[in-house]
Coordinates of C-alpha atoms and ligand atoms in Angstrom, one line a residue:
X1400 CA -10.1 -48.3 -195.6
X1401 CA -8.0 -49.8 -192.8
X1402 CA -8.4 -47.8 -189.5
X1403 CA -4.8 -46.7 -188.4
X1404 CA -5.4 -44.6 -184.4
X1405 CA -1.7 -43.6 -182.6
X1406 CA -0.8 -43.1 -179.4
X1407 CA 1.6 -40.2 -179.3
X1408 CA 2.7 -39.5 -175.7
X1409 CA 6.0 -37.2 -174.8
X1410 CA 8.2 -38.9 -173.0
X1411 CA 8.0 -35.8 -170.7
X1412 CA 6.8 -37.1 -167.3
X1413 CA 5.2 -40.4 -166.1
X1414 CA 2.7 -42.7 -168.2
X1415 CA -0.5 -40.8 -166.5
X1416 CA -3.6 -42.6 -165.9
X1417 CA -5.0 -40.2 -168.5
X1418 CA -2.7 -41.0 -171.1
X1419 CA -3.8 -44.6 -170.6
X1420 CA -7.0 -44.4 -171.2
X1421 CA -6.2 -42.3 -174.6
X1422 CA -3.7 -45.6 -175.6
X1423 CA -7.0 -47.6 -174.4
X1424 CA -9.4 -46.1 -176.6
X1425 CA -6.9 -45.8 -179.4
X1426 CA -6.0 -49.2 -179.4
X1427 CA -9.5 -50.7 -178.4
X1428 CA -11.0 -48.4 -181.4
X1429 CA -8.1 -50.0 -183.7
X1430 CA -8.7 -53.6 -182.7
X1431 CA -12.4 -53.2 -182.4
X1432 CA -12.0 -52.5 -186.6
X1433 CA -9.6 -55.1 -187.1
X1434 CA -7.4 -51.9 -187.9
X1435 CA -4.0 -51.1 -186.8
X1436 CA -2.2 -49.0 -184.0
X1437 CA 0.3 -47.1 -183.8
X1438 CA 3.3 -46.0 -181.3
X1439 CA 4.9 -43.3 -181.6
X1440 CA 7.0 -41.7 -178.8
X1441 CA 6.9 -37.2 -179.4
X1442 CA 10.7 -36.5 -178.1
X1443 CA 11.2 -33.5 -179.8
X1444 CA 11.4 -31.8 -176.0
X1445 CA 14.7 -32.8 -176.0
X1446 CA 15.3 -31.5 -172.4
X1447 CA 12.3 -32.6 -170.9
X1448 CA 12.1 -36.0 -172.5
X1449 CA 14.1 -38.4 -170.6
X1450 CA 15.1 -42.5 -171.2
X1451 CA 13.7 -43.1 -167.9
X1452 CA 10.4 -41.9 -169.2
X1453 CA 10.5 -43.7 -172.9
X1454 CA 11.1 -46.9 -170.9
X1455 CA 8.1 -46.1 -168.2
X1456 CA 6.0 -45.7 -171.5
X1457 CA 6.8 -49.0 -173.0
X1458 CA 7.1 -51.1 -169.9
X1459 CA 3.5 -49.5 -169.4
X1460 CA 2.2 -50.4 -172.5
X1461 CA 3.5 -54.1 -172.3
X1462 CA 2.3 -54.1 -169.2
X1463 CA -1.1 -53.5 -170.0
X1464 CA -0.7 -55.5 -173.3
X1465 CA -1.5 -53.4 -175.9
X1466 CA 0.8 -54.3 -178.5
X1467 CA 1.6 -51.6 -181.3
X1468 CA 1.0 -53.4 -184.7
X1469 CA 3.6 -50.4 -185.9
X1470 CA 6.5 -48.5 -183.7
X1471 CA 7.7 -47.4 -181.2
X1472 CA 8.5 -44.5 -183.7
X1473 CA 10.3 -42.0 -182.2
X1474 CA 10.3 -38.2 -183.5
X1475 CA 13.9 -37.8 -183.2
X1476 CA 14.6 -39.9 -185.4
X1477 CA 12.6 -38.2 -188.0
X1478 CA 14.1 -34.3 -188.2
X1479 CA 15.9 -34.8 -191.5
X1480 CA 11.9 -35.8 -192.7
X1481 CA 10.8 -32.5 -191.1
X1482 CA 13.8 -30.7 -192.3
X1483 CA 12.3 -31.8 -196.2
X1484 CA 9.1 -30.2 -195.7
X1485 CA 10.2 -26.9 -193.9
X1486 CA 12.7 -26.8 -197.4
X1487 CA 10.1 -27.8 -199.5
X1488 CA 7.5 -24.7 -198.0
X1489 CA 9.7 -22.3 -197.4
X1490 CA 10.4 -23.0 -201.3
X1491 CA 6.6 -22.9 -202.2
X1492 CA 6.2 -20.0 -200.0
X1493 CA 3.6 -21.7 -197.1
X1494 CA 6.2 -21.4 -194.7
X1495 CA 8.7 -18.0 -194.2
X1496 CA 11.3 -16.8 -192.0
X1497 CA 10.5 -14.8 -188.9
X1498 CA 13.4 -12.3 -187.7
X1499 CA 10.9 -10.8 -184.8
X1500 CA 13.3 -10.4 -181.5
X1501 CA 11.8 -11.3 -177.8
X1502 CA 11.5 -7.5 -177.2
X1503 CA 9.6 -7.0 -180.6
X1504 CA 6.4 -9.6 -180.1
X1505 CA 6.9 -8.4 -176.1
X1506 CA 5.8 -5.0 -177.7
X1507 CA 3.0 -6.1 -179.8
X1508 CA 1.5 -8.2 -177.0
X1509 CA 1.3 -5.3 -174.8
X1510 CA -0.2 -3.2 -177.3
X1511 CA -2.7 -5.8 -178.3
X1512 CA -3.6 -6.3 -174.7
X1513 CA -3.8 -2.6 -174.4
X1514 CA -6.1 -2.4 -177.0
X1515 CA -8.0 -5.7 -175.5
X1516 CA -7.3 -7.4 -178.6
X1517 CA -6.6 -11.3 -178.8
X1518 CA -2.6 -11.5 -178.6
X1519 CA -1.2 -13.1 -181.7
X1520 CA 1.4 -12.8 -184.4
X1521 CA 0.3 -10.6 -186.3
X1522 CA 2.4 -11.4 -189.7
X1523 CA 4.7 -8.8 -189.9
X1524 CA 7.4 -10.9 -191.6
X1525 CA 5.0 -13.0 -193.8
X1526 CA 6.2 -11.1 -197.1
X1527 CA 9.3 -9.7 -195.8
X1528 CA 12.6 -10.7 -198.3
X1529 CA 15.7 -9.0 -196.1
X1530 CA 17.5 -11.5 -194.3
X1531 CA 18.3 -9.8 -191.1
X1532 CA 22.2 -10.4 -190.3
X1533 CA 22.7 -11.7 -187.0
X1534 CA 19.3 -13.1 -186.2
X1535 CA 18.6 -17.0 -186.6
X1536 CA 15.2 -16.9 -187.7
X1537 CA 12.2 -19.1 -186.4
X1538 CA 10.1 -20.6 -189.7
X1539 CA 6.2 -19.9 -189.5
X1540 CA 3.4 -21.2 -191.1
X1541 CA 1.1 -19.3 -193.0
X1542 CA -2.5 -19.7 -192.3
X1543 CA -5.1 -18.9 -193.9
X1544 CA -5.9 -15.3 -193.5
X1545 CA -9.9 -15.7 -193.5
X1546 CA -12.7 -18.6 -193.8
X1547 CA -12.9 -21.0 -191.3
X1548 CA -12.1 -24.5 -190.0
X1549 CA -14.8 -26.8 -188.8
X1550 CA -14.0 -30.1 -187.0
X1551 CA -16.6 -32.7 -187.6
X1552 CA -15.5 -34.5 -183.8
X1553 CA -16.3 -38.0 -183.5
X1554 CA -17.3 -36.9 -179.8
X1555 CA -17.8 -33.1 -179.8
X1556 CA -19.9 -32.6 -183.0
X1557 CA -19.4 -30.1 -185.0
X1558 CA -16.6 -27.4 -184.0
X1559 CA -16.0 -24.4 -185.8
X1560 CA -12.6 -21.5 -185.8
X1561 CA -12.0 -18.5 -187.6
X1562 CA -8.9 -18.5 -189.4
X1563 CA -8.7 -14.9 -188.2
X1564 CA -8.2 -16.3 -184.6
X1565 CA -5.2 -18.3 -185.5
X1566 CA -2.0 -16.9 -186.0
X1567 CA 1.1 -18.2 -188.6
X1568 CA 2.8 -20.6 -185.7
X1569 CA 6.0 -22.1 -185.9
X1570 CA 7.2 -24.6 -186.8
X1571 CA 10.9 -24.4 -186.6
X1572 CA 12.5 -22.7 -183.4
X1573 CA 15.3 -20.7 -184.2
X1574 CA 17.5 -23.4 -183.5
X1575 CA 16.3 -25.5 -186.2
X1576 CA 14.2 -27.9 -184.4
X1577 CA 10.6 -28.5 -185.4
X1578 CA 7.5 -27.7 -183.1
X1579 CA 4.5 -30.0 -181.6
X1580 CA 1.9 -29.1 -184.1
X1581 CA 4.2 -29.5 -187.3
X1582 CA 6.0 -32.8 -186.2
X1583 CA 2.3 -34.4 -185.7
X1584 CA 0.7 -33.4 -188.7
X1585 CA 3.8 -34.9 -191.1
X1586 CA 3.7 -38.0 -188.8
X1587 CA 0.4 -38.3 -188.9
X1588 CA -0.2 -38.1 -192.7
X1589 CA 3.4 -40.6 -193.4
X1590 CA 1.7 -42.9 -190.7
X1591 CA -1.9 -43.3 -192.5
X1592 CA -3.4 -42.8 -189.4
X1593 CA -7.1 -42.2 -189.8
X1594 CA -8.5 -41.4 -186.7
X1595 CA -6.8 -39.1 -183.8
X1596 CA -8.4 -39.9 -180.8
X1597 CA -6.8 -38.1 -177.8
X1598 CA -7.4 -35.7 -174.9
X1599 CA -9.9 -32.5 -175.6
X1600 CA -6.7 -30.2 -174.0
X1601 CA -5.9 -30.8 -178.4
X1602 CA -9.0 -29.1 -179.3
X1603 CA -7.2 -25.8 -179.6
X1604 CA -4.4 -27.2 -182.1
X1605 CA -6.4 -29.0 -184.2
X1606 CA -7.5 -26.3 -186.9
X1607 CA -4.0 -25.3 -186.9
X1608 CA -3.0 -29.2 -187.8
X1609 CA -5.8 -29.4 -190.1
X1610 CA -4.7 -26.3 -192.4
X1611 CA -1.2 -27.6 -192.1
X1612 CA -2.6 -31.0 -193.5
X1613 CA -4.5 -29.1 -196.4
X1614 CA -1.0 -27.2 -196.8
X1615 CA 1.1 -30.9 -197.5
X1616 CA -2.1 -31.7 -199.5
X1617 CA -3.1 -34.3 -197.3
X1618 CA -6.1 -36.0 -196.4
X1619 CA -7.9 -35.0 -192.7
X1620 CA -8.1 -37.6 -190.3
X1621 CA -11.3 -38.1 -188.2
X1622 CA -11.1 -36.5 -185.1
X1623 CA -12.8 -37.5 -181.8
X1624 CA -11.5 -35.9 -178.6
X1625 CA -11.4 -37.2 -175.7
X1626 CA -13.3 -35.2 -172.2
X1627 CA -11.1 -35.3 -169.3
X1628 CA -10.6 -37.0 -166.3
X1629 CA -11.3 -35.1 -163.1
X1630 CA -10.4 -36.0 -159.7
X1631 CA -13.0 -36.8 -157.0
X1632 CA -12.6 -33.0 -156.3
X1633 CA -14.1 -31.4 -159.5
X1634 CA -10.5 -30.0 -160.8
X1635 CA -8.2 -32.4 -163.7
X1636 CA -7.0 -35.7 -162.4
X1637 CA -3.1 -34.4 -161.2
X1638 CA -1.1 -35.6 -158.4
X1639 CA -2.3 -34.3 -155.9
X1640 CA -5.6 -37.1 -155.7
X1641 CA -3.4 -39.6 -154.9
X1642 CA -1.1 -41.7 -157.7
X1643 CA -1.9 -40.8 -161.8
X1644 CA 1.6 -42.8 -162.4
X1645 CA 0.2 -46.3 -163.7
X1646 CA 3.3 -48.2 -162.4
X1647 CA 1.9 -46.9 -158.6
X1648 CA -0.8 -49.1 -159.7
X1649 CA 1.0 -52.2 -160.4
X1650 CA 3.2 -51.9 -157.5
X1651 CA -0.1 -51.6 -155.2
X1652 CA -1.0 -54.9 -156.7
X1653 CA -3.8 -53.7 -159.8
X1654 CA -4.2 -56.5 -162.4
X1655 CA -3.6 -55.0 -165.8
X1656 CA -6.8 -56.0 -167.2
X1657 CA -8.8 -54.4 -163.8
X1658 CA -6.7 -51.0 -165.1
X1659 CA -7.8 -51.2 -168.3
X1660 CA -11.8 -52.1 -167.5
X1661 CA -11.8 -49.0 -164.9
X1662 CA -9.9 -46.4 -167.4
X1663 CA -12.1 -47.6 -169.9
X1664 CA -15.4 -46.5 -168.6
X1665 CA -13.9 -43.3 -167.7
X1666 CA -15.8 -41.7 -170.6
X1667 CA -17.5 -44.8 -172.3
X1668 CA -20.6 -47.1 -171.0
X1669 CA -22.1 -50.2 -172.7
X1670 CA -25.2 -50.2 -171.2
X1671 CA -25.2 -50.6 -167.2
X1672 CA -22.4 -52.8 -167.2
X1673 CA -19.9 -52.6 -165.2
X1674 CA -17.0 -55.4 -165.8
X1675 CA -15.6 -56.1 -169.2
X1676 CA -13.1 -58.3 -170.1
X1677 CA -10.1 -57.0 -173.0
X1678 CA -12.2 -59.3 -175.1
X1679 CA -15.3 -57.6 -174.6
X1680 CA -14.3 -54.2 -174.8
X1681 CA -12.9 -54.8 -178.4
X1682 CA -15.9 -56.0 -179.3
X1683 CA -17.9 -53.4 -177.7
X1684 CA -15.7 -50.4 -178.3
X1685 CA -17.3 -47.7 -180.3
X1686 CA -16.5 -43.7 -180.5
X1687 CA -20.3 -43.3 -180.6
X1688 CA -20.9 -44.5 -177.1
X1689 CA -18.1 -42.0 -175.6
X1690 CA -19.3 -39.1 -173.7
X1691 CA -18.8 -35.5 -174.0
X1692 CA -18.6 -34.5 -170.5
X1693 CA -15.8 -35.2 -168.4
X1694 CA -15.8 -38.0 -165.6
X1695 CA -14.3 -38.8 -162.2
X1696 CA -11.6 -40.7 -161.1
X1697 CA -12.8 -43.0 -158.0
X1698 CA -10.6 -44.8 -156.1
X1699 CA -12.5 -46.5 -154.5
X1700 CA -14.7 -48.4 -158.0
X1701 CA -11.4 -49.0 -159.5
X1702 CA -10.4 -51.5 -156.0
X1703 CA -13.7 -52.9 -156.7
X1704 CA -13.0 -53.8 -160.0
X1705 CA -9.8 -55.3 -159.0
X1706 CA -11.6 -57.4 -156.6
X1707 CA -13.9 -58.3 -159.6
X1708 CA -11.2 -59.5 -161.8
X1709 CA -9.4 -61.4 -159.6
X1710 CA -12.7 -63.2 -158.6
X1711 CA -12.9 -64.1 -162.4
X1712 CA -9.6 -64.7 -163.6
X1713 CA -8.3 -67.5 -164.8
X1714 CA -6.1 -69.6 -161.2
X1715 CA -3.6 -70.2 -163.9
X1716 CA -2.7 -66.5 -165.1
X1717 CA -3.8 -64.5 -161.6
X1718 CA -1.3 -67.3 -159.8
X1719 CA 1.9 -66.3 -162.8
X1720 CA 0.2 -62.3 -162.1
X1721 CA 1.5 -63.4 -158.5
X1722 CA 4.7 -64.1 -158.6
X1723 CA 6.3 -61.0 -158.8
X1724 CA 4.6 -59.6 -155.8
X1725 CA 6.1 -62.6 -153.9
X1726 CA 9.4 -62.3 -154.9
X1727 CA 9.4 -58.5 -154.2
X1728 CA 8.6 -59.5 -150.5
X1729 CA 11.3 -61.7 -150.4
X1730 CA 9.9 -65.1 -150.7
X1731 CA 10.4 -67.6 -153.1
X1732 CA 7.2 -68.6 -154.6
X1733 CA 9.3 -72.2 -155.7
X1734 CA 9.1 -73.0 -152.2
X1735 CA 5.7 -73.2 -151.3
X1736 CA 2.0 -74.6 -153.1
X1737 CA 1.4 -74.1 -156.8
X1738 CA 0.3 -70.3 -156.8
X1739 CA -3.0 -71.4 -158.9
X1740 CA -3.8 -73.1 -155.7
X1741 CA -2.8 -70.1 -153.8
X1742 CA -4.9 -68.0 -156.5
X1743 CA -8.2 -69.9 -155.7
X1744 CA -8.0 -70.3 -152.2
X1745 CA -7.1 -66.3 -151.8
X1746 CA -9.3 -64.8 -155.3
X1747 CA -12.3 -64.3 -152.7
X1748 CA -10.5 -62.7 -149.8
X1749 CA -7.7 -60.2 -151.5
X1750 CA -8.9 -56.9 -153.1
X1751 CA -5.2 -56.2 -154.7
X1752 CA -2.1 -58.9 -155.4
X1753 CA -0.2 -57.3 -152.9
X1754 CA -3.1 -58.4 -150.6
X1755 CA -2.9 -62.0 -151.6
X1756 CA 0.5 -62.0 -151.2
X1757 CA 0.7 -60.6 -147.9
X1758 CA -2.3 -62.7 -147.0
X1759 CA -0.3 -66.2 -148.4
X1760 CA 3.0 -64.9 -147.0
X1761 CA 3.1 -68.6 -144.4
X1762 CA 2.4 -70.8 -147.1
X1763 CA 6.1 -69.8 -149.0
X1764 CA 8.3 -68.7 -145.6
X1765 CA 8.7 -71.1 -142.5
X1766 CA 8.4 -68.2 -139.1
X1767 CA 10.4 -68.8 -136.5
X1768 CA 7.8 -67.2 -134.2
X1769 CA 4.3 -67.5 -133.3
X1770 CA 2.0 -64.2 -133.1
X1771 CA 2.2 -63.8 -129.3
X1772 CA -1.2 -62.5 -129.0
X1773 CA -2.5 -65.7 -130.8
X1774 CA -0.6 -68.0 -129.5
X1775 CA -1.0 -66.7 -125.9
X1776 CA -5.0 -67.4 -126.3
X1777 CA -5.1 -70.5 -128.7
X1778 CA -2.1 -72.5 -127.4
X1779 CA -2.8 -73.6 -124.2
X1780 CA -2.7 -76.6 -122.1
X1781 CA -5.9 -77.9 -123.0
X1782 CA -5.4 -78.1 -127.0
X1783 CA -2.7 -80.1 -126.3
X1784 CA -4.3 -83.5 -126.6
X1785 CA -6.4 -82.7 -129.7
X1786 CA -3.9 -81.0 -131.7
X1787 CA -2.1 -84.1 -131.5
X1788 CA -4.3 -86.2 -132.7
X1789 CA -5.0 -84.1 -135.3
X1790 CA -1.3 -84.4 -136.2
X1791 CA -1.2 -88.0 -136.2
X1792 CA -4.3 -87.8 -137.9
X1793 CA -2.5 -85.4 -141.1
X1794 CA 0.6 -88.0 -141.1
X1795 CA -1.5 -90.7 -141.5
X1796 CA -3.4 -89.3 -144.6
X1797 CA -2.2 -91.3 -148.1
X1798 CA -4.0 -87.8 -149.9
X1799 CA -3.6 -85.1 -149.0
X1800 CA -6.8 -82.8 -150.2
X1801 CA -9.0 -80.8 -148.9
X1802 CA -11.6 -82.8 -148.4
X1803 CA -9.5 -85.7 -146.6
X1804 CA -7.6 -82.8 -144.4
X1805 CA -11.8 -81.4 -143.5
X1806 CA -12.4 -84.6 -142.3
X1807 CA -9.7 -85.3 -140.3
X1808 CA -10.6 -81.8 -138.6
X1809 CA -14.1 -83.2 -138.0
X1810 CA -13.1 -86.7 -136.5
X1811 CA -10.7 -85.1 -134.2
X1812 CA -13.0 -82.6 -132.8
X1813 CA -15.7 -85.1 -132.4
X1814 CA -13.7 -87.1 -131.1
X1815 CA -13.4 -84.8 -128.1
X1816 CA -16.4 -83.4 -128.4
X1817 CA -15.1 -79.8 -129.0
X1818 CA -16.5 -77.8 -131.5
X1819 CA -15.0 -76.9 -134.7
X1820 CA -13.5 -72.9 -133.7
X1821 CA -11.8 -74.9 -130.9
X1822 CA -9.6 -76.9 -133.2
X1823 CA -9.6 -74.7 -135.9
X1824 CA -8.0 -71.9 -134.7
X1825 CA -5.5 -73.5 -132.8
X1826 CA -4.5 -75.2 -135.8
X1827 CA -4.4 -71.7 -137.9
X1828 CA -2.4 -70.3 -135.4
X1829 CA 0.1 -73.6 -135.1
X1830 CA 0.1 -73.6 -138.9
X1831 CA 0.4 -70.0 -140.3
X1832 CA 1.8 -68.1 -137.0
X1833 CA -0.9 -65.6 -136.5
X1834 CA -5.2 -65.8 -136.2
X1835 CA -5.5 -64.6 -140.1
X1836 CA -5.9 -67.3 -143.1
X1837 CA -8.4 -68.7 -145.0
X1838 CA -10.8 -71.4 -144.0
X1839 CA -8.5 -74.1 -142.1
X1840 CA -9.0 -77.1 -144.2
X1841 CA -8.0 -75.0 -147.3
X1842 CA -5.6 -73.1 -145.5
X1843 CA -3.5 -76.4 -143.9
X1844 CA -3.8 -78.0 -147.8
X1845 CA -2.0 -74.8 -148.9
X1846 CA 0.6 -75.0 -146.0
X1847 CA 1.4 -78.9 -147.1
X1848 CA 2.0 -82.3 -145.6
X1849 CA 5.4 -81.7 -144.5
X1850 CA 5.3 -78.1 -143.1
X1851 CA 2.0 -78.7 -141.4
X1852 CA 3.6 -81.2 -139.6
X1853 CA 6.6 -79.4 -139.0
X1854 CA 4.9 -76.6 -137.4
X1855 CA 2.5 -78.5 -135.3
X1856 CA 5.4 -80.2 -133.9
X1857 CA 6.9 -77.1 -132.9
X1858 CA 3.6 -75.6 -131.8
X1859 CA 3.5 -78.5 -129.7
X1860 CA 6.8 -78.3 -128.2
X1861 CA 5.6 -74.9 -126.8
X1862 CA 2.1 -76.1 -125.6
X1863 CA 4.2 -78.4 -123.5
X1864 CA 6.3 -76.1 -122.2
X1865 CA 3.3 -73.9 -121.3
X1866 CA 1.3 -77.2 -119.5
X1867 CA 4.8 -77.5 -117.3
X1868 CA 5.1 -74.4 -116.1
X1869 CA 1.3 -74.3 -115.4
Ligands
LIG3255 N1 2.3 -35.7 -177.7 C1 1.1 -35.2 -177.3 C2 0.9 -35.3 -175.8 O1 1.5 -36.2 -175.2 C3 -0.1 -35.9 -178.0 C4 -0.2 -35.4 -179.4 C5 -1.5 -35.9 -180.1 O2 -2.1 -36.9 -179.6 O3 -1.7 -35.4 -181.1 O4 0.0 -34.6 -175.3

């Protein structure tokens, strides 16, 4: 058997953070089987699903790089499907027309609550055969009036419900449009999928899927629910802790692959470790090792992780990861050092890309002005002399590395017998505008030949000016 897992969001809102880590585990579980997963967009909410939010979805997804071996399906394009089977058990008689007005189920709700009773349908038009003129009927399912549905969960265990707390739900709104509960169970069975792995806030609507799947005479899927994700506060991950959109997250500079590690131990552990790459969490992943109780979302470990993957990743790929950022501030990362260099020199001292961007902003942008603050305390008179020669030292080197550029440093400073801080953050402040940069001999490599000239020339030029006038 091949495993086939979906991810079914509804294009309804943003891509949550919670959502995520469902796509995660159904994708991770998928891979981790050499199965297959699926994508497959629930629109049927035709007025609160919305473009902007299908696109959020997949630019999410491809973001993240979980690749659907099969979709985007989308619901909507799929009612004539429903339409068959609504036909086909209306026909058979496991489906029936329901002519109950508002004010009629208003009444038997308040008598059932009257009589403390669980509300419900209670089946009045299951064997009715009037049509009743006037009144577009809603279709309901028929449920099994007695026995009792058990859920062998892949993470709860065993789960039992009375048919007798179920009602006959529908399945067509009076309008003709199928419900949540129906639309999943036909996709589910014509997609093959064999596992349903998704938020425990499904719990409740699975024994009313399952007897609909024994109604198509359909295999059941395994079932394994997910326990949610609470903010730091004890109450479910929403808004109001700070950004659940996962596009907040890449704007604030989160490497995909840092998302992904963080959500992914949001209800699953190998071991005590901590950082996993996509690699190793296919080849970890297992259902087994999920947790039944819900965990916390913690800002604070999921910076940390950042941190960790951009320590570890690859100069190459965290320098292309980059690029973006750069651009969205306005530079042009063409005009400035390769950003793997700008990668390595940065990976230690950036928790986020928007960091390492800010951080390497001098390296693609010339600035017309210095930091006054720095360069009213590390340009004066008395650098004059050395920071020269350490210019004439850069233009004479043949390579420029940052070994050869260290040593330069080094000969200068001994040279006039001033220690290292002396030079070196007279140079920063000459060569980046401002007291802030990695060390100097990495930092002036980064900068270049050229513009490290350039700007100690200028730097210079006002170092002069300053000796005049004093
Ligand atoms: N469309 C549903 C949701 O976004 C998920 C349905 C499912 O996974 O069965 O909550």
């Amino acid at each position: 058997m091949t495993v086939r897992t979906r991810f079914a969001p509804s294009p309804t809102g943003v891509l949550h953070l919670g959502s995520v880590r469902t796509a995660l585990f159904c994708w991770l579980y998928a891979r981790h089987n050499g199965g297959e997963y699926i994508l497959r967009i629930e629109d049927t909410d035709r007025e609160r699903s919305t473009p902007e939010n299908v696109d959020a979805i997949l630019d999410g997804m491809a973001w993240l790089e979980m690749e659907a071996d099969e979709g985007p399906f989308f619901q909507t394009q799929r009612f004539d499907r429903y339409q068959e089977v609504i036909d086909q058990w209306l026909a058979e008689g496991k489906a029936y027309h329901c002519y109950c007005t508002k004010e009629e189920l208003a009444e038997l709700r308040a008598g059932q609550m009257e009589r403390g009773e669980k509300t419900r349908y209670d089946g009045r038009c299951r064997d009715r055969t009037d049509v009743r003129e006037g009144v577009e009927p809603v279709v309901r399912f028929k449920n099994p009036l007695d026995g009792e549905v058990v859920i062998e969960d892949m993470v709860r265990g065993t789960v039992v419900f009375q048919n007798t707390e179920l009602d006959d739900l529908i399945i067509a709104r009076s309008d003709g449009t199928p419900t949540y509960n129906f639309t999943v169970i036909i996709d589910d069975c014509d997609m093959r999928i064999t596992h349903v792995i998704r938020g425990d806030d499904h719990l409740n609507n699975t024994p009313k899927q399952m007897n609909m799947l024994a109604a198509l005479g359909a295999g059941v899927p395994a079932y394994a629910h997910l326990p949610m994700i609470l903010g730091p506060d004890g109450a479910k991950l929403s808004k109001r802790h700070g950004a659940v959109d996962i596009r907040d997250y890449r704007e604030q500079g989160y490497l995909p692959e840092a998302m992904l590690n963080y959500l992914v131990r949001l209800g699953w552990s190998h071991g005590d470790q901590e950082i996993f790459s996509v690699e190793e969490m296919v080849e970890y992943f297992d259902i087994a090792d999920v947790n039944q109780s819900a965990s916390s979302f913690n800002p604070e470990k999921l910076l940390w992780i950042n941190q960790q993957h951009i320590i570890a990743a690859p100069a190459e790929k965290l320098g292309e990861a980059l690029r973006p950022y750069l651009k969205k501030m306005g530079l042009d990362p063409m005009q400035g050092p390769s950003l793997a260099d700008v990668a390595n020199v940065y990976r230690e001292r950036a928790e986020t890309l928007v960091e390492m961007a800010e951080g390497a902003r001098y390296c693609f942008e010339d600035f017309s002005e210095i930091d006054a603050k720095a360069a009213k305390k590390n340009l004066r008179p008395v650098v004059l002399e050395p920071l020269q020669a350490v210019r004439d030292a850069f233009k004479a080197l043949n390579s420029w590395d940052v070994a050869a550029i260290d040593e330069a440093i080094h000969s200068v400073a001994a040279a006039y017998e001033i220690n290292l801080g002396k030079l070196g953050q007279p140079l920063r402040v000459a060569v980046t505008g401002g007291a802030v940069s990695p060390p100097i001999d990495s930092t002036v490599w980064l900068v270049g030949k050229e513009r490290t000239i350039q700007r100690l020339d200028h730097a210079l030029e006002l170092v002069k000016i300053r000796a005049a006038i004093s």
